[in-house]
Amino acid sequence: MPASLADRPAWELRALYRRKAASPREAARAVLDRLEALEHRIHAYLFWDADAVVAQAARWESRAHREDAPPLAGVPVALKDNICTRGWPTTAGSRILDGFRPPYDATVVARLRRAGAILVGKTNCDEFAMGSSTENSAFGPTRNPWDLDRVPGGSSGGSAAAVAAGEATLALGSDTGGSIREPAAFCGVVGLKPTYGRVSRYGLIAFASSLDQIGPFARDVRDAALALRVIAGRDPADSTSAEIEVPPYDEQLAGEVKGLRLGIVREFLSEGTDGGVAAAVREAVQTLRGLGAVCEEVSLPHAPYALPAYYLVAPAEASSNLARYAGVHYGHRTARADDLYTMYARTRREGFGPEVKRRIMLGTYALSAGYYDAFYLRAQRVRTLIRRDFEAAFAKFDALLGPVAPTTAFRLGERTQDPLQMYLADVFTVPVNLAGVPGISVPCGFAGGLPVGLQVIGRPFDEGTVLNIAYALERATDFHAARPPVASAAR
Amino acid sequence: MIDDRIVDHVARLGRLELSPEERELFRAQLGSILEHFRRLDALDLTDVPATSHVLPVANVLRDDVAQPSLAREDALGNAPEAEDGYVVVPPVIEAE
């Protein structure tokens, strides 16, 4: 039996449309059927609109086969719920934004619409993207399609689970400290965090503005390249978006790594990394070596300091960004306040969940008089050391390799009582955000039946090389083709 | 090193009302998190400048030309309370 249209990558859907072997309406139906069959078990979405999906598919039904159809014509795409969608609920997983419907589209949403995408709905995430398991969503956790007792990773867990389970062909997420790469690794899909500035953040609900970046989830590297091409590029509405040409990533995938110099990050394969994860990563390194890449160990000596630096910088920025949720312009407002201060403070008490409150406290503390120098400024200086580590490594290597996370997907509830344990899931991803460089998670094997991701880290704005290395690995293995049992059973 | 006084001060700066349980929890958790982060003290950061932003951009300017923007009713459409084109909040200045 051929694979369901719900499990086909976008580039394959396009080819099928061209040959008139399938149509957007059929693909949309397949995705909706899958979603309706699995959603009560996975909870990848906070919102979807079946009628809107059908209407968008109808728009491309008679045009998706044409040579001049836009790149994602008739492709079902899911959006993390911290990305603003005109008229669709956008909560960022928080009660404080329950009922909020943005009056505008994020730039990436406008670009997807222009590219012909069928927008399916909004995916679950940790509240304000703060978390590594999607358990911090105010609307209940998402479950990992590979094992429903385990987390999908986070914070973009809904997007990763939706793509893994065939509830969307592609999805967008955001990555501040690993929130695309970690869930991609845990769910066995491809997830790319672009260079800071590569993709417009206009319409992304801000968490930590110097670290946040939007990127794609996909079932293979070609699709990730295609999606990045659509969403990347300068946007006048985001002054940090870079005026740097966007190459046709999907057309430039050669899968050729011969002669490339790849650095294996020593600090990422320390004793803290699970044996099965380390074995799968070493195997991937061997595969790339077999394809002609020159792989050698490299040290990022300050990487072990990245986690504390990140957990000071990110909450500090968050405490400032989240000041806007005070019951004035949008979202929840407490019913029990007679004065302005109480309205702010009580609205926030009622609307924010525990992790968001914890980070507001941590960030406010780190920025407050008397502690600023000892914590915030110190963390920003460490950030400089981490950037320099990457610069030194990239003087010798074309890209860096390592695991995405120290473990595979953990059990629901396993880490919710201990914030530090939860933060440790980000130990190999946060250095990349602090340095602003691009990183991808590409499936590289299994450990104990659960997916493992290889992290490929590149020079600033060199997503092309990162994608190419991931593509070479993907072609030499078939881990990306494995589907979670729950999706195979649903067909 | 984190006591109730600091927790209350920080919560007030952050405009965050805490329940007694949260106050207790955050005192303990912030203490242990910050204690863990003390490992940064091991680094010699003399002469290391701070990185606040990874891109070498500053003062991105554009021509000062009016562009279409949100209609007022759209901008106010999500406000918990609005009247005559303004958001409504509790009194800020006490009446005499």
PDB file of N, CA and C in Angstrom, chain A residues 100-101 103 196 210 239-240 302 304-305 308 311-312 327-331 333 338 340-341 343 345-346 348-349 354 357-358 361-362 364-365 371 375 378 380-385 387-388 419 434-435, chain B residues 2 6-7 10-19 22 26 29-30 32-34 36-41 43 45 48-55 60 70 74 78-81 87-92:
ATOM      1  N   PHE A 100      -7.292  35.840  22.497  1.00  0.00           N
ATOM      2  CA  PHE A 100      -6.624  36.853  21.658  1.00  0.00           C
ATOM      3  C   PHE A 100      -6.641  36.433  20.189  1.00  0.00           C
ATOM      4  N   ARG A 101      -7.106  37.315  19.337  1.00  0.00           N
ATOM      5  CA  ARG A 101      -7.062  37.085  17.891  1.00  0.00           C
ATOM      6  C   ARG A 101      -6.327  38.254  17.255  1.00  0.00           C
ATOM      7  N   PRO A 103      -4.853  41.115  14.940  1.00  0.00           N
ATOM      8  CA  PRO A 103      -5.401  41.815  13.786  1.00  0.00           C
ATOM      9  C   PRO A 103      -4.466  41.783  12.573  1.00  0.00           C
ATOM     10  N   TYR A 196      20.498  33.953  13.430  1.00  0.00           N
ATOM     11  CA  TYR A 196      19.747  35.100  13.946  1.00  0.00           C
ATOM     12  C   TYR A 196      19.728  36.177  12.864  1.00  0.00           C
ATOM     13  N   SER A 210      16.975  38.875  21.547  1.00  0.00           N
ATOM     14  CA  SER A 210      18.300  38.750  20.933  1.00  0.00           C
ATOM     15  C   SER A 210      18.611  37.294  20.586  1.00  0.00           C
ATOM     16  N   SER A 239      13.829  45.192  12.029  1.00  0.00           N
ATOM     17  CA  SER A 239      15.111  45.832  11.711  1.00  0.00           C
ATOM     18  C   SER A 239      16.295  44.913  11.957  1.00  0.00           C
ATOM     19  N   THR A 240      16.095  43.787  12.640  1.00  0.00           N
ATOM     20  CA  THR A 240      17.197  42.836  12.824  1.00  0.00           C
ATOM     21  C   THR A 240      17.227  41.779  11.719  1.00  0.00           C
ATOM     22  N   HIS A 302      34.184  27.082  26.343  1.00  0.00           N
ATOM     23  CA  HIS A 302      33.228  27.765  27.212  1.00  0.00           C
ATOM     24  C   HIS A 302      31.814  27.224  27.104  1.00  0.00           C
ATOM     25  N   PRO A 304      30.443  24.679  28.424  1.00  0.00           N
ATOM     26  CA  PRO A 304      29.824  24.298  29.710  1.00  0.00           C
ATOM     27  C   PRO A 304      29.256  25.487  30.487  1.00  0.00           C
ATOM     28  N   TYR A 305      29.633  26.715  30.093  1.00  0.00           N
ATOM     29  CA  TYR A 305      29.100  27.896  30.780  1.00  0.00           C
ATOM     30  C   TYR A 305      27.890  28.492  30.063  1.00  0.00           C
ATOM     31  N   PRO A 308      24.140  28.358  32.169  1.00  0.00           N
ATOM     32  CA  PRO A 308      23.842  29.447  33.102  1.00  0.00           C
ATOM     33  C   PRO A 308      23.769  30.814  32.422  1.00  0.00           C
ATOM     34  N   TYR A 311      20.398  31.035  30.806  1.00  0.00           N
ATOM     35  CA  TYR A 311      19.284  31.132  31.752  1.00  0.00           C
ATOM     36  C   TYR A 311      19.345  32.397  32.616  1.00  0.00           C
ATOM     37  N   LEU A 312      20.306  33.267  32.329  1.00  0.00           N
ATOM     38  CA  LEU A 312      20.253  34.623  32.873  1.00  0.00           C
ATOM     39  C   LEU A 312      19.824  35.604  31.775  1.00  0.00           C
ATOM     40  N   GLY A 327      -3.046  43.257  31.167  1.00  0.00           N
ATOM     41  CA  GLY A 327      -4.498  43.444  31.184  1.00  0.00           C
ATOM     42  C   GLY A 327      -4.973  44.756  30.588  1.00  0.00           C
ATOM     43  N   VAL A 328      -4.092  45.413  29.810  1.00  0.00           N
ATOM     44  CA  VAL A 328      -4.482  46.712  29.251  1.00  0.00           C
ATOM     45  C   VAL A 328      -4.885  46.610  27.775  1.00  0.00           C
ATOM     46  N   HIS A 329      -3.958  46.117  26.949  1.00  0.00           N
ATOM     47  CA  HIS A 329      -4.177  46.161  25.502  1.00  0.00           C
ATOM     48  C   HIS A 329      -4.844  44.926  24.931  1.00  0.00           C
ATOM     49  N   TYR A 330      -4.611  43.790  25.570  1.00  0.00           N
ATOM     50  CA  TYR A 330      -5.163  42.535  25.041  1.00  0.00           C
ATOM     51  C   TYR A 330      -5.078  41.475  26.125  1.00  0.00           C
ATOM     52  N   GLY A 331      -5.787  40.393  25.892  1.00  0.00           N
ATOM     53  CA  GLY A 331      -5.676  39.247  26.792  1.00  0.00           C
ATOM     54  C   GLY A 331      -6.473  39.428  28.073  1.00  0.00           C
ATOM     55  N   ARG A 333      -7.753  40.166  31.831  1.00  0.00           N
ATOM     56  CA  ARG A 333      -7.665  41.212  32.855  1.00  0.00           C
ATOM     57  C   ARG A 333      -8.407  40.701  34.086  1.00  0.00           C
ATOM     58  N   ASP A 338      -9.099  47.416  41.986  1.00  0.00           N
ATOM     59  CA  ASP A 338      -9.631  48.777  41.998  1.00  0.00           C
ATOM     60  C   ASP A 338      -8.567  49.810  41.645  1.00  0.00           C
ATOM     61  N   LEU A 340      -4.543  50.503  39.635  1.00  0.00           N
ATOM     62  CA  LEU A 340      -3.771  50.063  38.473  1.00  0.00           C
ATOM     63  C   LEU A 340      -2.715  49.015  38.840  1.00  0.00           C
ATOM     64  N   TYR A 341      -1.972  49.273  39.929  1.00  0.00           N
ATOM     65  CA  TYR A 341      -0.924  48.324  40.306  1.00  0.00           C
ATOM     66  C   TYR A 341      -1.520  46.936  40.572  1.00  0.00           C
ATOM     67  N   MET A 343      -4.262  45.764  39.439  1.00  0.00           N
ATOM     68  CA  MET A 343      -4.734  45.186  38.182  1.00  0.00           C
ATOM     69  C   MET A 343      -3.586  44.503  37.427  1.00  0.00           C
ATOM     70  N   ALA A 345      -0.633  43.404  38.663  1.00  0.00           N
ATOM     71  CA  ALA A 345      -0.008  42.304  39.401  1.00  0.00           C
ATOM     72  C   ALA A 345      -0.949  41.101  39.518  1.00  0.00           C
ATOM     73  N   ARG A 346      -2.251  41.373  39.686  1.00  0.00           N
ATOM     74  CA  ARG A 346      -3.195  40.266  39.841  1.00  0.00           C
ATOM     75  C   ARG A 346      -3.530  39.620  38.497  1.00  0.00           C
ATOM     76  N   ARG A 348      -1.489  39.306  36.121  1.00  0.00           N
ATOM     77  CA  ARG A 348      -0.332  38.463  35.813  1.00  0.00           C
ATOM     78  C   ARG A 348      -0.306  37.218  36.707  1.00  0.00           C
ATOM     79  N   ARG A 349      -0.738  37.356  37.932  1.00  0.00           N
ATOM     80  CA  ARG A 349      -0.838  36.188  38.809  1.00  0.00           C
ATOM     81  C   ARG A 349      -1.818  35.166  38.231  1.00  0.00           C
ATOM     82  N   PRO A 354       3.418  28.672  36.167  1.00  0.00           N
ATOM     83  CA  PRO A 354       4.569  28.680  37.086  1.00  0.00           C
ATOM     84  C   PRO A 354       5.922  28.930  36.423  1.00  0.00           C
ATOM     85  N   LYS A 357       6.276  32.598  35.469  1.00  0.00           N
ATOM     86  CA  LYS A 357       6.499  33.402  36.680  1.00  0.00           C
ATOM     87  C   LYS A 357       7.930  33.236  37.190  1.00  0.00           C
ATOM     88  N   ARG A 358       8.403  31.993  37.172  1.00  0.00           N
ATOM     89  CA  ARG A 358       9.763  31.724  37.646  1.00  0.00           C
ATOM     90  C   ARG A 358      10.771  32.528  36.821  1.00  0.00           C
ATOM     91  N   MET A 361      10.673  36.220  37.538  1.00  0.00           N
ATOM     92  CA  MET A 361      11.373  36.469  38.805  1.00  0.00           C
ATOM     93  C   MET A 361      12.888  36.420  38.593  1.00  0.00           C
ATOM     94  N   LEU A 362      13.347  35.382  37.925  1.00  0.00           N
ATOM     95  CA  LEU A 362      14.781  35.198  37.687  1.00  0.00           C
ATOM     96  C   LEU A 362      15.343  36.364  36.877  1.00  0.00           C
ATOM     97  N   THR A 364      14.004  39.394  36.333  1.00  0.00           N
ATOM     98  CA  THR A 364      13.886  40.677  37.029  1.00  0.00           C
ATOM     99  C   THR A 364      14.997  40.804  38.070  1.00  0.00           C
ATOM    100  N   TYR A 365      15.256  39.706  38.763  1.00  0.00           N
ATOM    101  CA  TYR A 365      16.335  39.688  39.754  1.00  0.00           C
ATOM    102  C   TYR A 365      17.675  40.000  39.088  1.00  0.00           C
ATOM    103  N   TYR A 371      22.352  43.576  41.530  1.00  0.00           N
ATOM    104  CA  TYR A 371      22.633  42.221  41.029  1.00  0.00           C
ATOM    105  C   TYR A 371      22.971  42.213  39.549  1.00  0.00           C
ATOM    106  N   PHE A 375      25.209  39.244  37.760  1.00  0.00           N
ATOM    107  CA  PHE A 375      24.517  38.205  36.988  1.00  0.00           C
ATOM    108  C   PHE A 375      24.348  38.560  35.508  1.00  0.00           C
ATOM    109  N   ARG A 378      27.602  39.801  33.685  1.00  0.00           N
ATOM    110  CA  ARG A 378      28.534  38.678  33.668  1.00  0.00           C
ATOM    111  C   ARG A 378      28.105  37.664  32.590  1.00  0.00           C
ATOM    112  N   GLN A 380      26.374  38.254  29.909  1.00  0.00           N
ATOM    113  CA  GLN A 380      26.608  38.814  28.569  1.00  0.00           C
ATOM    114  C   GLN A 380      28.078  38.762  28.180  1.00  0.00           C
ATOM    115  N   ARG A 381      28.942  38.858  29.161  1.00  0.00           N
ATOM    116  CA  ARG A 381      30.382  38.720  28.867  1.00  0.00           C
ATOM    117  C   ARG A 381      30.722  37.276  28.521  1.00  0.00           C
ATOM    118  N   VAL A 382      30.102  36.353  29.232  1.00  0.00           N
ATOM    119  CA  VAL A 382      30.320  34.937  28.913  1.00  0.00           C
ATOM    120  C   VAL A 382      29.822  34.662  27.493  1.00  0.00           C
ATOM    121  N   ARG A 383      28.757  35.357  27.132  1.00  0.00           N
ATOM    122  CA  ARG A 383      28.237  35.202  25.773  1.00  0.00           C
ATOM    123  C   ARG A 383      29.309  35.551  24.732  1.00  0.00           C
ATOM    124  N   THR A 384      30.092  36.559  25.019  1.00  0.00           N
ATOM    125  CA  THR A 384      31.192  36.928  24.121  1.00  0.00           C
ATOM    126  C   THR A 384      32.201  35.783  24.008  1.00  0.00           C
ATOM    127  N   LEU A 385      32.533  35.153  25.130  1.00  0.00           N
ATOM    128  CA  LEU A 385      33.489  34.034  25.100  1.00  0.00           C
ATOM    129  C   LEU A 385      32.949  32.883  24.263  1.00  0.00           C
ATOM    130  N   ARG A 387      30.773  33.109  21.765  1.00  0.00           N
ATOM    131  CA  ARG A 387      30.861  33.522  20.351  1.00  0.00           C
ATOM    132  C   ARG A 387      32.272  33.314  19.826  1.00  0.00           C
ATOM    133  N   ARG A 388      33.245  33.704  20.629  1.00  0.00           N
ATOM    134  CA  ARG A 388      34.641  33.565  20.189  1.00  0.00           C
ATOM    135  C   ARG A 388      35.020  32.094  20.005  1.00  0.00           C
ATOM    136  N   PRO A 419      13.144  22.461  38.017  1.00  0.00           N
ATOM    137  CA  PRO A 419      13.457  23.329  36.888  1.00  0.00           C
ATOM    138  C   PRO A 419      14.853  23.092  36.316  1.00  0.00           C
ATOM    139  N   LEU A 434      23.162  31.618  21.668  1.00  0.00           N
ATOM    140  CA  LEU A 434      23.972  32.711  22.221  1.00  0.00           C
ATOM    141  C   LEU A 434      24.928  33.252  21.159  1.00  0.00           C
ATOM    142  N   ALA A 435      25.412  32.365  20.274  1.00  0.00           N
ATOM    143  CA  ALA A 435      26.333  32.790  19.216  1.00  0.00           C
ATOM    144  C   ALA A 435      25.586  33.278  17.980  1.00  0.00           C
TER     145      ALA A 435
ATOM    146  N   ILE B   2      18.773  34.082  48.770  1.00  0.00           N
ATOM    147  CA  ILE B   2      17.479  34.653  48.397  1.00  0.00           C
ATOM    148  C   ILE B   2      16.548  34.519  49.599  1.00  0.00           C
ATOM    149  N   ILE B   6      13.883  39.733  49.393  1.00  0.00           N
ATOM    150  CA  ILE B   6      14.282  39.835  47.983  1.00  0.00           C
ATOM    151  C   ILE B   6      13.157  39.331  47.083  1.00  0.00           C
ATOM    152  N   VAL B   7      12.535  38.231  47.458  1.00  0.00           N
ATOM    153  CA  VAL B   7      11.431  37.702  46.652  1.00  0.00           C
ATOM    154  C   VAL B   7      10.324  38.745  46.517  1.00  0.00           C
ATOM    155  N   VAL B  10      11.519  41.685  44.234  1.00  0.00           N
ATOM    156  CA  VAL B  10      11.584  41.323  42.812  1.00  0.00           C
ATOM    157  C   VAL B  10      10.168  41.146  42.251  1.00  0.00           C
ATOM    158  N   ALA B  11       9.291  40.538  43.020  1.00  0.00           N
ATOM    159  CA  ALA B  11       7.908  40.346  42.559  1.00  0.00           C
ATOM    160  C   ALA B  11       7.235  41.700  42.329  1.00  0.00           C
ATOM    161  N   ARG B  12       7.555  42.647  43.203  1.00  0.00           N
ATOM    162  CA  ARG B  12       6.969  43.978  43.031  1.00  0.00           C
ATOM    163  C   ARG B  12       7.521  44.658  41.789  1.00  0.00           C
ATOM    164  N   LEU B  13       8.836  44.557  41.577  1.00  0.00           N
ATOM    165  CA  LEU B  13       9.435  45.132  40.354  1.00  0.00           C
ATOM    166  C   LEU B  13       8.816  44.504  39.111  1.00  0.00           C
ATOM    167  N   GLY B  14       8.550  43.208  39.164  1.00  0.00           N
ATOM    168  CA  GLY B  14       8.000  42.493  38.027  1.00  0.00           C
ATOM    169  C   GLY B  14       6.487  42.570  37.953  1.00  0.00           C
ATOM    170  N   ARG B  15       5.864  43.336  38.817  1.00  0.00           N
ATOM    171  CA  ARG B  15       4.396  43.479  38.834  1.00  0.00           C
ATOM    172  C   ARG B  15       3.740  42.107  38.827  1.00  0.00           C
ATOM    173  N   LEU B  16       4.125  41.319  39.799  1.00  0.00           N
ATOM    174  CA  LEU B  16       3.640  39.951  39.867  1.00  0.00           C
ATOM    175  C   LEU B  16       3.182  39.644  41.287  1.00  0.00           C
ATOM    176  N   GLU B  17       1.884  39.446  41.446  1.00  0.00           N
ATOM    177  CA  GLU B  17       1.356  39.062  42.756  1.00  0.00           C
ATOM    178  C   GLU B  17       1.597  37.570  42.945  1.00  0.00           C
ATOM    179  N   LEU B  18       2.154  37.192  44.084  1.00  0.00           N
ATOM    180  CA  LEU B  18       2.444  35.773  44.338  1.00  0.00           C
ATOM    181  C   LEU B  18       1.534  35.234  45.435  1.00  0.00           C
ATOM    182  N   SER B  19       1.154  33.965  45.285  1.00  0.00           N
ATOM    183  CA  SER B  19       0.447  33.307  46.384  1.00  0.00           C
ATOM    184  C   SER B  19       1.484  32.953  47.450  1.00  0.00           C
ATOM    185  N   GLU B  22       3.625  30.164  46.206  1.00  0.00           N
ATOM    186  CA  GLU B  22       4.579  30.545  45.167  1.00  0.00           C
ATOM    187  C   GLU B  22       5.771  31.287  45.776  1.00  0.00           C
ATOM    188  N   PHE B  26       9.386  29.903  45.051  1.00  0.00           N
ATOM    189  CA  PHE B  26      10.366  30.668  44.284  1.00  0.00           C
ATOM    190  C   PHE B  26      11.580  31.049  45.133  1.00  0.00           C
ATOM    191  N   GLN B  29      13.581  27.867  44.927  1.00  0.00           N
ATOM    192  CA  GLN B  29      14.058  27.538  43.578  1.00  0.00           C
ATOM    193  C   GLN B  29      15.031  28.582  43.038  1.00  0.00           C
ATOM    194  N   LEU B  30      14.730  29.858  43.221  1.00  0.00           N
ATOM    195  CA  LEU B  30      15.661  30.887  42.738  1.00  0.00           C
ATOM    196  C   LEU B  30      16.994  30.743  43.453  1.00  0.00           C
ATOM    197  N   SER B  32      18.392  27.993  44.588  1.00  0.00           N
ATOM    198  CA  SER B  32      19.204  26.871  44.082  1.00  0.00           C
ATOM    199  C   SER B  32      19.628  27.093  42.637  1.00  0.00           C
ATOM    200  N   ILE B  33      18.781  27.748  41.838  1.00  0.00           N
ATOM    201  CA  ILE B  33      19.166  28.029  40.444  1.00  0.00           C
ATOM    202  C   ILE B  33      20.356  29.000  40.421  1.00  0.00           C
ATOM    203  N   LEU B  34      20.258  30.076  41.196  1.00  0.00           N
ATOM    204  CA  LEU B  34      21.330  31.074  41.192  1.00  0.00           C
ATOM    205  C   LEU B  34      22.617  30.503  41.783  1.00  0.00           C
ATOM    206  N   HIS B  36      23.568  27.445  41.465  1.00  0.00           N
ATOM    207  CA  HIS B  36      24.119  26.656  40.369  1.00  0.00           C
ATOM    208  C   HIS B  36      24.841  27.561  39.360  1.00  0.00           C
ATOM    209  N   PHE B  37      24.260  28.738  39.122  1.00  0.00           N
ATOM    210  CA  PHE B  37      24.827  29.649  38.120  1.00  0.00           C
ATOM    211  C   PHE B  37      26.091  30.342  38.610  1.00  0.00           C
ATOM    212  N   ARG B  38      26.378  30.199  39.895  1.00  0.00           N
ATOM    213  CA  ARG B  38      27.594  30.784  40.451  1.00  0.00           C
ATOM    214  C   ARG B  38      28.852  30.229  39.789  1.00  0.00           C
ATOM    215  N   ARG B  39      28.697  29.141  39.019  1.00  0.00           N
ATOM    216  CA  ARG B  39      29.868  28.582  38.333  1.00  0.00           C
ATOM    217  C   ARG B  39      30.453  29.587  37.346  1.00  0.00           C
ATOM    218  N   LEU B  40      29.663  30.568  36.929  1.00  0.00           N
ATOM    219  CA  LEU B  40      30.189  31.608  36.042  1.00  0.00           C
ATOM    220  C   LEU B  40      31.274  32.424  36.735  1.00  0.00           C
ATOM    221  N   ASP B  41      31.256  32.418  38.074  1.00  0.00           N
ATOM    222  CA  ASP B  41      32.258  33.179  38.818  1.00  0.00           C
ATOM    223  C   ASP B  41      33.661  32.629  38.601  1.00  0.00           C
ATOM    224  N   LEU B  43      35.084  32.097  35.877  1.00  0.00           N
ATOM    225  CA  LEU B  43      35.722  32.644  34.680  1.00  0.00           C
ATOM    226  C   LEU B  43      36.344  34.010  34.961  1.00  0.00           C
ATOM    227  N   LEU B  45      36.793  37.373  33.570  1.00  0.00           N
ATOM    228  CA  LEU B  45      36.137  38.150  32.517  1.00  0.00           C
ATOM    229  C   LEU B  45      36.720  39.557  32.372  1.00  0.00           C
ATOM    230  N   VAL B  48      36.779  41.439  28.960  1.00  0.00           N
ATOM    231  CA  VAL B  48      35.868  40.800  27.999  1.00  0.00           C
ATOM    232  C   VAL B  48      34.637  41.690  27.862  1.00  0.00           C
ATOM    233  N   PRO B  49      34.379  42.194  26.659  1.00  0.00           N
ATOM    234  CA  PRO B  49      33.201  43.049  26.500  1.00  0.00           C
ATOM    235  C   PRO B  49      31.923  42.218  26.527  1.00  0.00           C
ATOM    236  N   ALA B  50      30.805  42.878  26.787  1.00  0.00           N
ATOM    237  CA  ALA B  50      29.516  42.193  26.795  1.00  0.00           C
ATOM    238  C   ALA B  50      28.974  42.073  25.377  1.00  0.00           C
ATOM    239  N   THR B  51      28.280  40.965  25.117  1.00  0.00           N
ATOM    240  CA  THR B  51      27.542  40.818  23.863  1.00  0.00           C
ATOM    241  C   THR B  51      26.069  40.970  24.193  1.00  0.00           C
ATOM    242  N   SER B  52      25.445  42.026  23.672  1.00  0.00           N
ATOM    243  CA  SER B  52      24.010  42.147  23.884  1.00  0.00           C
ATOM    244  C   SER B  52      23.263  41.706  22.651  1.00  0.00           C
ATOM    245  N   HIS B  53      23.992  41.615  21.533  1.00  0.00           N
ATOM    246  CA  HIS B  53      23.366  41.332  20.257  1.00  0.00           C
ATOM    247  C   HIS B  53      24.408  40.750  19.320  1.00  0.00           C
ATOM    248  N   VAL B  54      24.060  39.706  18.550  1.00  0.00           N
ATOM    249  CA  VAL B  54      25.090  39.063  17.735  1.00  0.00           C
ATOM    250  C   VAL B  54      25.329  39.740  16.398  1.00  0.00           C
ATOM    251  N   LEU B  55      24.363  40.527  15.933  1.00  0.00           N
ATOM    252  CA  LEU B  55      24.532  41.150  14.618  1.00  0.00           C
ATOM    253  C   LEU B  55      25.231  42.502  14.744  1.00  0.00           C
ATOM    254  N   VAL B  60      19.203  51.056  12.504  1.00  0.00           N
ATOM    255  CA  VAL B  60      18.669  50.787  11.175  1.00  0.00           C
ATOM    256  C   VAL B  60      17.609  51.847  10.879  1.00  0.00           C
ATOM    257  N   LEU B  70      -2.686  49.697  11.181  1.00  0.00           N
ATOM    258  CA  LEU B  70      -3.922  49.103  11.684  1.00  0.00           C
ATOM    259  C   LEU B  70      -5.000  50.167  11.887  1.00  0.00           C
ATOM    260  N   ASP B  74      -9.366  47.925  14.950  1.00  0.00           N
ATOM    261  CA  ASP B  74      -8.618  46.654  14.979  1.00  0.00           C
ATOM    262  C   ASP B  74      -7.612  46.659  16.132  1.00  0.00           C
ATOM    263  N   ASN B  78      -8.904  43.841  20.762  1.00  0.00           N
ATOM    264  CA  ASN B  78      -8.597  42.840  21.783  1.00  0.00           C
ATOM    265  C   ASN B  78      -8.525  43.416  23.190  1.00  0.00           C
ATOM    266  N   ALA B  79      -8.731  44.708  23.321  1.00  0.00           N
ATOM    267  CA  ALA B  79      -8.606  45.327  24.653  1.00  0.00           C
ATOM    268  C   ALA B  79      -9.730  44.845  25.565  1.00  0.00           C
ATOM    269  N   PRO B  80      -9.388  44.514  26.816  1.00  0.00           N
ATOM    270  CA  PRO B  80     -10.418  44.054  27.757  1.00  0.00           C
ATOM    271  C   PRO B  80     -11.520  45.098  27.932  1.00  0.00           C
ATOM    272  N   GLU B  81     -11.145  46.382  27.877  1.00  0.00           N
ATOM    273  CA  GLU B  81     -12.149  47.436  27.994  1.00  0.00           C
ATOM    274  C   GLU B  81     -11.690  48.641  27.182  1.00  0.00           C
ATOM    275  N   VAL B  87      -8.193  52.760  25.527  1.00  0.00           N
ATOM    276  CA  VAL B  87      -8.346  51.650  26.463  1.00  0.00           C
ATOM    277  C   VAL B  87      -8.729  52.243  27.818  1.00  0.00           C
ATOM    278  N   VAL B  88      -9.503  51.475  28.557  1.00  0.00           N
ATOM    279  CA  VAL B  88      -9.944  51.936  29.876  1.00  0.00           C
ATOM    280  C   VAL B  88      -9.184  51.161  30.950  1.00  0.00           C
ATOM    281  N   VAL B  89      -8.626  51.890  31.921  1.00  0.00           N
ATOM    282  CA  VAL B  89      -7.936  51.252  33.046  1.00  0.00           C
ATOM    283  C   VAL B  89      -8.461  51.869  34.347  1.00  0.00           C
ATOM    284  N   PRO B  90      -8.193  51.229  35.479  1.00  0.00           N
ATOM    285  CA  PRO B  90      -8.608  51.815  36.751  1.00  0.00           C
ATOM    286  C   PRO B  90      -7.938  53.175  36.955  1.00  0.00           C
ATOM    287  N   PRO B  91      -8.470  54.002  37.848  1.00  0.00           N
ATOM    288  CA  PRO B  91      -7.899  55.336  38.064  1.00  0.00           C
ATOM    289  C   PRO B  91      -6.403  55.272  38.368  1.00  0.00           C
ATOM    290  N   VAL B  92      -5.629  56.134  37.724  1.00  0.00           N
ATOM    291  CA  VAL B  92      -4.190  56.195  37.937  1.00  0.00           C
ATOM    292  C   VAL B  92      -3.867  57.286  38.956  1.00  0.00           C
TER     293      VAL B  92
END
